[in-house]
């Protein structure tokens, strides 16, 4: 299986609490809900298509517990996400959680990089990471993420947990799809290409 990372981020890189003001108040964060005003039909259609590629969800403990609390409450059969989110296999990378309540759930204990590498070796389409920024960052740095999908909201919140931190291996990416929605979201899809390349600027002639 491929590992695909789907994340909502602000222009200043914050991924915490996109869905509601009280979704994630960790570390006193009070600026949640920043994605919702910009959601539109184009976003819903694209995000639903992405979710349709998943054969499993790969989550960190904190995101898993929030999802397990909220998603089962969405029972409208017309909702484009709830049916898939509630029925897909969930794999939780955690050494503190012993069992899950949002079935079907499997807890992956041990070294996160090794357990995800073992899971990735199984047949299938995509293991999708949603939220789980610290898990996502560590797996990206370890070279286990194949696809990176970002939904960038036109807002700067100036506080909160960011998707990527300053530690780890520099990553190279190749843009394979981009789209702007009427409400101003940027939908960006990348493939990972290994370590980031570097160069030295020696004049415009080198690029013409």
PDB file of C-alpha atoms in Angstrom:
ATOM      1  CA  UNK A   1       0.000   0.000   0.000  1.00  0.00           C
ATOM      2  CA  UNK A   2       0.991   3.609  -0.454  1.00  0.00           C
ATOM      3  CA  UNK A   3       0.898   6.051   2.445  1.00  0.00           C
ATOM      4  CA  UNK A   4      -1.006   9.226   1.566  1.00  0.00           C
ATOM      5  CA  UNK A   5      -1.023  12.243   3.854  1.00  0.00           C
ATOM      6  CA  UNK A   6      -4.089  14.513   3.691  1.00  0.00           C
ATOM      7  CA  UNK A   7      -3.881  17.691   5.738  1.00  0.00           C
ATOM      8  CA  UNK A   8      -5.732  20.973   6.153  1.00  0.00           C
ATOM      9  CA  UNK A   9      -3.329  23.850   6.802  1.00  0.00           C
ATOM     10  CA  UNK A  10      -3.389  27.620   7.132  1.00  0.00           C
ATOM     11  CA  UNK A  11      -1.063  29.892   5.183  1.00  0.00           C
ATOM     12  CA  UNK A  12       1.244  29.932   8.209  1.00  0.00           C
ATOM     13  CA  UNK A  13       1.325  26.128   8.344  1.00  0.00           C
ATOM     14  CA  UNK A  14      -1.024  25.455  11.278  1.00  0.00           C
ATOM     15  CA  UNK A  15      -2.961  22.191  11.086  1.00  0.00           C
ATOM     16  CA  UNK A  16      -4.593  22.250  14.526  1.00  0.00           C
ATOM     17  CA  UNK A  17      -8.365  22.382  14.901  1.00  0.00           C
ATOM     18  CA  UNK A  18      -9.590  23.079  11.362  1.00  0.00           C
ATOM     19  CA  UNK A  19     -13.130  21.799  11.895  1.00  0.00           C
ATOM     20  CA  UNK A  20     -14.516  23.672  14.904  1.00  0.00           C
ATOM     21  CA  UNK A  21     -13.505  26.081  17.687  1.00  0.00           C
ATOM     22  CA  UNK A  22     -13.479  23.254  20.256  1.00  0.00           C
ATOM     23  CA  UNK A  23     -12.066  20.453  18.073  1.00  0.00           C
ATOM     24  CA  UNK A  24      -8.591  20.597  19.614  1.00  0.00           C
ATOM     25  CA  UNK A  25      -7.797  23.029  22.428  1.00  0.00           C
ATOM     26  CA  UNK A  26      -4.436  21.413  23.248  1.00  0.00           C
ATOM     27  CA  UNK A  27      -1.904  23.893  24.666  1.00  0.00           C
ATOM     28  CA  UNK A  28      -4.634  26.495  25.022  1.00  0.00           C
ATOM     29  CA  UNK A  29      -5.393  26.785  21.299  1.00  0.00           C
ATOM     30  CA  UNK A  30      -8.497  28.963  20.822  1.00  0.00           C
ATOM     31  CA  UNK A  31      -8.484  29.674  17.089  1.00  0.00           C
ATOM     32  CA  UNK A  32      -9.987  26.473  15.715  1.00  0.00           C
ATOM     33  CA  UNK A  33     -12.629  26.273  12.999  1.00  0.00           C
ATOM     34  CA  UNK A  34     -10.581  28.210  10.436  1.00  0.00           C
ATOM     35  CA  UNK A  35     -11.290  25.846   7.511  1.00  0.00           C
ATOM     36  CA  UNK A  36     -15.085  25.748   7.710  1.00  0.00           C
ATOM     37  CA  UNK A  37     -15.863  29.238   6.303  1.00  0.00           C
ATOM     38  CA  UNK A  38     -13.982  28.307   3.106  1.00  0.00           C
ATOM     39  CA  UNK A  39     -15.515  24.885   2.426  1.00  0.00           C
ATOM     40  CA  UNK A  40     -17.468  24.644  -0.838  1.00  0.00           C
ATOM     41  CA  UNK A  41     -18.750  22.057  -3.300  1.00  0.00           C
ATOM     42  CA  UNK A  42     -15.454  21.861  -5.182  1.00  0.00           C
ATOM     43  CA  UNK A  43     -13.578  21.061  -1.979  1.00  0.00           C
ATOM     44  CA  UNK A  44     -16.136  18.456  -0.912  1.00  0.00           C
ATOM     45  CA  UNK A  45     -16.012  16.738  -4.295  1.00  0.00           C
ATOM     46  CA  UNK A  46     -12.212  16.559  -4.372  1.00  0.00           C
ATOM     47  CA  UNK A  47     -11.830  15.508  -0.714  1.00  0.00           C
ATOM     48  CA  UNK A  48     -14.474  12.814  -1.180  1.00  0.00           C
ATOM     49  CA  UNK A  49     -12.613  11.468  -4.216  1.00  0.00           C
ATOM     50  CA  UNK A  50      -9.383  11.337  -2.210  1.00  0.00           C
ATOM     51  CA  UNK A  51     -11.080   9.465   0.627  1.00  0.00           C
ATOM     52  CA  UNK A  52     -12.479   7.007  -1.898  1.00  0.00           C
ATOM     53  CA  UNK A  53      -8.910   5.819  -2.576  1.00  0.00           C
ATOM     54  CA  UNK A  54      -8.360   4.691   1.013  1.00  0.00           C
ATOM     55  CA  UNK A  55      -8.181   1.088   2.164  1.00  0.00           C
ATOM     56  CA  UNK A  56      -7.415   2.182   5.720  1.00  0.00           C
ATOM     57  CA  UNK A  57      -6.869   5.183   7.989  1.00  0.00           C
ATOM     58  CA  UNK A  58      -3.521   5.631   9.752  1.00  0.00           C
ATOM     59  CA  UNK A  59      -3.849   7.830  12.822  1.00  0.00           C
ATOM     60  CA  UNK A  60      -2.021   9.010  15.904  1.00  0.00           C
ATOM     61  CA  UNK A  61      -3.667   8.520  19.280  1.00  0.00           C
ATOM     62  CA  UNK A  62      -4.864  12.100  19.785  1.00  0.00           C
ATOM     63  CA  UNK A  63      -6.465  12.377  16.338  1.00  0.00           C
ATOM     64  CA  UNK A  64      -7.945   8.890  16.679  1.00  0.00           C
ATOM     65  CA  UNK A  65      -9.629   9.762  19.962  1.00  0.00           C
ATOM     66  CA  UNK A  66     -11.068  12.991  18.547  1.00  0.00           C
ATOM     67  CA  UNK A  67     -12.327  11.230  15.424  1.00  0.00           C
ATOM     68  CA  UNK A  68     -13.746   8.339  17.458  1.00  0.00           C
ATOM     69  CA  UNK A  69     -15.658  10.888  19.535  1.00  0.00           C
ATOM     70  CA  UNK A  70     -17.050  12.923  16.638  1.00  0.00           C
ATOM     71  CA  UNK A  71     -17.470  10.847  13.464  1.00  0.00           C
ATOM     72  CA  UNK A  72     -19.906   8.206  14.815  1.00  0.00           C
ATOM     73  CA  UNK A  73     -22.292  11.066  15.641  1.00  0.00           C
ATOM     74  CA  UNK A  74     -22.611  11.937  11.928  1.00  0.00           C
ATOM     75  CA  UNK A  75     -25.249   9.510  10.700  1.00  0.00           C
ATOM     76  CA  UNK A  76     -26.723  11.360   7.712  1.00  0.00           C
ATOM     77  CA  UNK A  77     -26.480   8.883   4.798  1.00  0.00           C
ATOM     78  CA  UNK A  78     -26.011  11.822   2.412  1.00  0.00           C
ATOM     79  CA  UNK A  79     -22.813  12.925   4.125  1.00  0.00           C
ATOM     80  CA  UNK A  80     -19.983  12.263   1.632  1.00  0.00           C
ATOM     81  CA  UNK A  81     -17.418  11.388   4.297  1.00  0.00           C
ATOM     82  CA  UNK A  82     -19.061   9.798   7.336  1.00  0.00           C
ATOM     83  CA  UNK A  83     -19.870   6.408   5.834  1.00  0.00           C
ATOM     84  CA  UNK A  84     -16.301   5.855   4.683  1.00  0.00           C
ATOM     85  CA  UNK A  85     -14.688   7.260   7.831  1.00  0.00           C
ATOM     86  CA  UNK A  86     -16.826   5.084  10.089  1.00  0.00           C
ATOM     87  CA  UNK A  87     -16.376   1.814   8.176  1.00  0.00           C
ATOM     88  CA  UNK A  88     -12.760   1.926   6.968  1.00  0.00           C
ATOM     89  CA  UNK A  89     -10.177  -0.027   8.998  1.00  0.00           C
ATOM     90  CA  UNK A  90      -8.434   2.263  11.480  1.00  0.00           C
ATOM     91  CA  UNK A  91      -4.776   1.739  12.436  1.00  0.00           C
ATOM     92  CA  UNK A  92      -3.665   3.715  15.497  1.00  0.00           C
ATOM     93  CA  UNK A  93       0.050   4.200  16.073  1.00  0.00           C
ATOM     94  CA  UNK A  94       0.319   4.339  19.868  1.00  0.00           C
ATOM     95  CA  UNK A  95       2.230   2.842  22.780  1.00  0.00           C
ATOM     96  CA  UNK A  96      -0.298   4.122  25.318  1.00  0.00           C
ATOM     97  CA  UNK A  97      -3.619   3.060  23.803  1.00  0.00           C
ATOM     98  CA  UNK A  98      -4.460  -0.610  24.345  1.00  0.00           C
ATOM     99  CA  UNK A  99      -7.692  -0.926  22.395  1.00  0.00           C
ATOM    100  CA  UNK A 100      -9.975   1.133  20.208  1.00  0.00           C
ATOM    101  CA  UNK A 101     -13.642   2.046  20.472  1.00  0.00           C
ATOM    102  CA  UNK A 102     -14.188   3.125  16.850  1.00  0.00           C
ATOM    103  CA  UNK A 103     -14.375  -0.166  15.018  1.00  0.00           C
ATOM    104  CA  UNK A 104     -12.743  -1.673  13.121  1.00  0.00           C
ATOM    105  CA  UNK A 105      -9.573  -0.535  14.943  1.00  0.00           C
ATOM    106  CA  UNK A 106      -6.100  -2.067  15.227  1.00  0.00           C
ATOM    107  CA  UNK A 107      -3.555  -0.571  17.634  1.00  0.00           C
ATOM    108  CA  UNK A 108       0.020  -0.552  16.293  1.00  0.00           C
ATOM    109  CA  UNK A 109       2.447  -0.593  19.230  1.00  0.00           C
ATOM    110  CA  UNK A 110       6.229  -0.442  19.021  1.00  0.00           C
ATOM    111  CA  UNK A 111       8.450   1.678  16.827  1.00  0.00           C
ATOM    112  CA  UNK A 112       6.153   3.801  14.609  1.00  0.00           C
ATOM    113  CA  UNK A 113       8.464   3.740  11.586  1.00  0.00           C
ATOM    114  CA  UNK A 114       8.843  -0.048  11.635  1.00  0.00           C
ATOM    115  CA  UNK A 115       5.176  -0.812  12.330  1.00  0.00           C
ATOM    116  CA  UNK A 116       4.038   1.462   9.500  1.00  0.00           C
ATOM    117  CA  UNK A 117       6.656   0.018   7.144  1.00  0.00           C
ATOM    118  CA  UNK A 118       5.326  -3.474   7.915  1.00  0.00           C
ATOM    119  CA  UNK A 119       1.740  -2.349   7.348  1.00  0.00           C
ATOM    120  CA  UNK A 120       2.690  -0.604   4.121  1.00  0.00           C
ATOM    121  CA  UNK A 121       4.078  -3.878   2.754  1.00  0.00           C
ATOM    122  CA  UNK A 122       0.590  -5.396   2.676  1.00  0.00           C
ATOM    123  CA  UNK A 123      -1.429  -5.348  -0.570  1.00  0.00           C
ATOM    124  CA  UNK A 124      -3.890  -2.537  -1.088  1.00  0.00           C
ATOM    125  CA  UNK A 125      -4.296   1.009  -2.353  1.00  0.00           C
ATOM    126  CA  UNK A 126      -3.753   3.786   0.202  1.00  0.00           C
ATOM    127  CA  UNK A 127      -3.247   4.105   3.930  1.00  0.00           C
ATOM    128  CA  UNK A 128      -4.391   7.646   4.558  1.00  0.00           C
ATOM    129  CA  UNK A 129      -3.161   9.875   7.362  1.00  0.00           C
ATOM    130  CA  UNK A 130      -5.668  12.551   8.348  1.00  0.00           C
ATOM    131  CA  UNK A 131      -4.656  15.052  10.990  1.00  0.00           C
ATOM    132  CA  UNK A 132      -2.066  13.343  13.225  1.00  0.00           C
ATOM    133  CA  UNK A 133       0.532  16.005  12.439  1.00  0.00           C
ATOM    134  CA  UNK A 134       3.312  14.585  14.597  1.00  0.00           C
ATOM    135  CA  UNK A 135       2.903  11.088  13.177  1.00  0.00           C
ATOM    136  CA  UNK A 136       2.705  12.538   9.663  1.00  0.00           C
ATOM    137  CA  UNK A 137       5.869  14.579  10.132  1.00  0.00           C
ATOM    138  CA  UNK A 138       7.858  11.629  11.472  1.00  0.00           C
ATOM    139  CA  UNK A 139       6.753   9.316   8.657  1.00  0.00           C
ATOM    140  CA  UNK A 140       7.472  11.946   6.002  1.00  0.00           C
ATOM    141  CA  UNK A 141      10.958  12.439   7.421  1.00  0.00           C
ATOM    142  CA  UNK A 142      11.483   8.652   7.426  1.00  0.00           C
ATOM    143  CA  UNK A 143      10.592   8.402   3.736  1.00  0.00           C
ATOM    144  CA  UNK A 144       7.387   6.408   4.251  1.00  0.00           C
ATOM    145  CA  UNK A 145       4.946   8.933   2.771  1.00  0.00           C
ATOM    146  CA  UNK A 146       4.283   8.551  -0.962  1.00  0.00           C
ATOM    147  CA  UNK A 147       1.629  11.212  -1.537  1.00  0.00           C
ATOM    148  CA  UNK A 148       1.035  14.541   0.182  1.00  0.00           C
ATOM    149  CA  UNK A 149      -2.326  16.302  -0.258  1.00  0.00           C
ATOM    150  CA  UNK A 150      -2.697  19.747   1.213  1.00  0.00           C
ATOM    151  CA  UNK A 151      -5.820  21.873   1.510  1.00  0.00           C
ATOM    152  CA  UNK A 152      -4.496  25.364   2.164  1.00  0.00           C
ATOM    153  CA  UNK A 153      -6.970  27.814   3.690  1.00  0.00           C
ATOM    154  CA  UNK A 154      -6.645  31.561   2.999  1.00  0.00           C
ATOM    155  CA  UNK A 155      -6.128  32.476   6.635  1.00  0.00           C
ATOM    156  CA  UNK A 156      -3.237  33.207   8.998  1.00  0.00           C
ATOM    157  CA  UNK A 157      -4.005  32.181  12.593  1.00  0.00           C
ATOM    158  CA  UNK A 158      -0.560  32.935  14.136  1.00  0.00           C
ATOM    159  CA  UNK A 159      -0.747  30.234  16.818  1.00  0.00           C
ATOM    160  CA  UNK A 160      -1.306  26.509  17.071  1.00  0.00           C
ATOM    161  CA  UNK A 161       0.437  23.269  16.176  1.00  0.00           C
ATOM    162  CA  UNK A 162       2.091  23.272  12.771  1.00  0.00           C
ATOM    163  CA  UNK A 163       2.137  20.354  10.380  1.00  0.00           C
ATOM    164  CA  UNK A 164       5.905  20.273   9.883  1.00  0.00           C
ATOM    165  CA  UNK A 165       8.576  21.056  12.446  1.00  0.00           C
ATOM    166  CA  UNK A 166      12.179  22.097  12.038  1.00  0.00           C
ATOM    167  CA  UNK A 167      13.701  18.660  12.674  1.00  0.00           C
ATOM    168  CA  UNK A 168      14.163  15.694  10.359  1.00  0.00           C
ATOM    169  CA  UNK A 169      15.248  14.972   6.809  1.00  0.00           C
ATOM    170  CA  UNK A 170      14.593  17.581   4.074  1.00  0.00           C
ATOM    171  CA  UNK A 171      12.011  16.175   1.642  1.00  0.00           C
ATOM    172  CA  UNK A 172      11.677  16.709  -2.092  1.00  0.00           C
ATOM    173  CA  UNK A 173       8.218  16.860  -3.664  1.00  0.00           C
ATOM    174  CA  UNK A 174       6.774  16.923  -7.182  1.00  0.00           C
ATOM    175  CA  UNK A 175       3.510  18.758  -7.804  1.00  0.00           C
ATOM    176  CA  UNK A 176       1.108  16.479  -9.696  1.00  0.00           C
ATOM    177  CA  UNK A 177      -2.211  18.336  -9.324  1.00  0.00           C
ATOM    178  CA  UNK A 178      -3.338  21.776  -8.225  1.00  0.00           C
ATOM    179  CA  UNK A 179      -6.723  23.430  -8.055  1.00  0.00           C
ATOM    180  CA  UNK A 180      -8.236  26.550  -6.510  1.00  0.00           C
ATOM    181  CA  UNK A 181     -11.806  26.402  -5.248  1.00  0.00           C
ATOM    182  CA  UNK A 182     -14.310  29.253  -5.617  1.00  0.00           C
ATOM    183  CA  UNK A 183     -14.108  29.849  -1.860  1.00  0.00           C
ATOM    184  CA  UNK A 184     -10.324  30.314  -2.021  1.00  0.00           C
ATOM    185  CA  UNK A 185      -8.920  26.969  -0.890  1.00  0.00           C
ATOM    186  CA  UNK A 186      -5.816  25.673  -2.652  1.00  0.00           C
ATOM    187  CA  UNK A 187      -5.908  21.909  -3.277  1.00  0.00           C
ATOM    188  CA  UNK A 188      -2.355  20.686  -3.812  1.00  0.00           C
ATOM    189  CA  UNK A 189      -1.269  17.111  -4.495  1.00  0.00           C
ATOM    190  CA  UNK A 190       2.396  16.109  -4.414  1.00  0.00           C
ATOM    191  CA  UNK A 191       4.420  12.940  -4.849  1.00  0.00           C
ATOM    192  CA  UNK A 192       7.500  12.551  -2.691  1.00  0.00           C
ATOM    193  CA  UNK A 193      10.813  12.312  -4.569  1.00  0.00           C
ATOM    194  CA  UNK A 194      13.329  11.532  -1.825  1.00  0.00           C
ATOM    195  CA  UNK A 195      15.607  14.095  -0.248  1.00  0.00           C
ATOM    196  CA  UNK A 196      15.205  17.721  -1.277  1.00  0.00           C
ATOM    197  CA  UNK A 197      17.555  18.906  -3.992  1.00  0.00           C
ATOM    198  CA  UNK A 198      19.687  22.030  -3.678  1.00  0.00           C
ATOM    199  CA  UNK A 199      21.471  24.231  -6.181  1.00  0.00           C
ATOM    200  CA  UNK A 200      23.220  27.531  -6.692  1.00  0.00           C
ATOM    201  CA  UNK A 201      21.721  30.404  -8.689  1.00  0.00           C
ATOM    202  CA  UNK A 202      24.153  31.432 -11.437  1.00  0.00           C
ATOM    203  CA  UNK A 203      21.966  33.648 -13.612  1.00  0.00           C
ATOM    204  CA  UNK A 204      18.842  33.385 -15.725  1.00  0.00           C
ATOM    205  CA  UNK A 205      20.666  31.814 -18.674  1.00  0.00           C
ATOM    206  CA  UNK A 206      20.829  28.476 -16.858  1.00  0.00           C
ATOM    207  CA  UNK A 207      17.026  28.219 -16.976  1.00  0.00           C
ATOM    208  CA  UNK A 208      16.396  29.264 -20.599  1.00  0.00           C
TER     209      UNK A 208
END
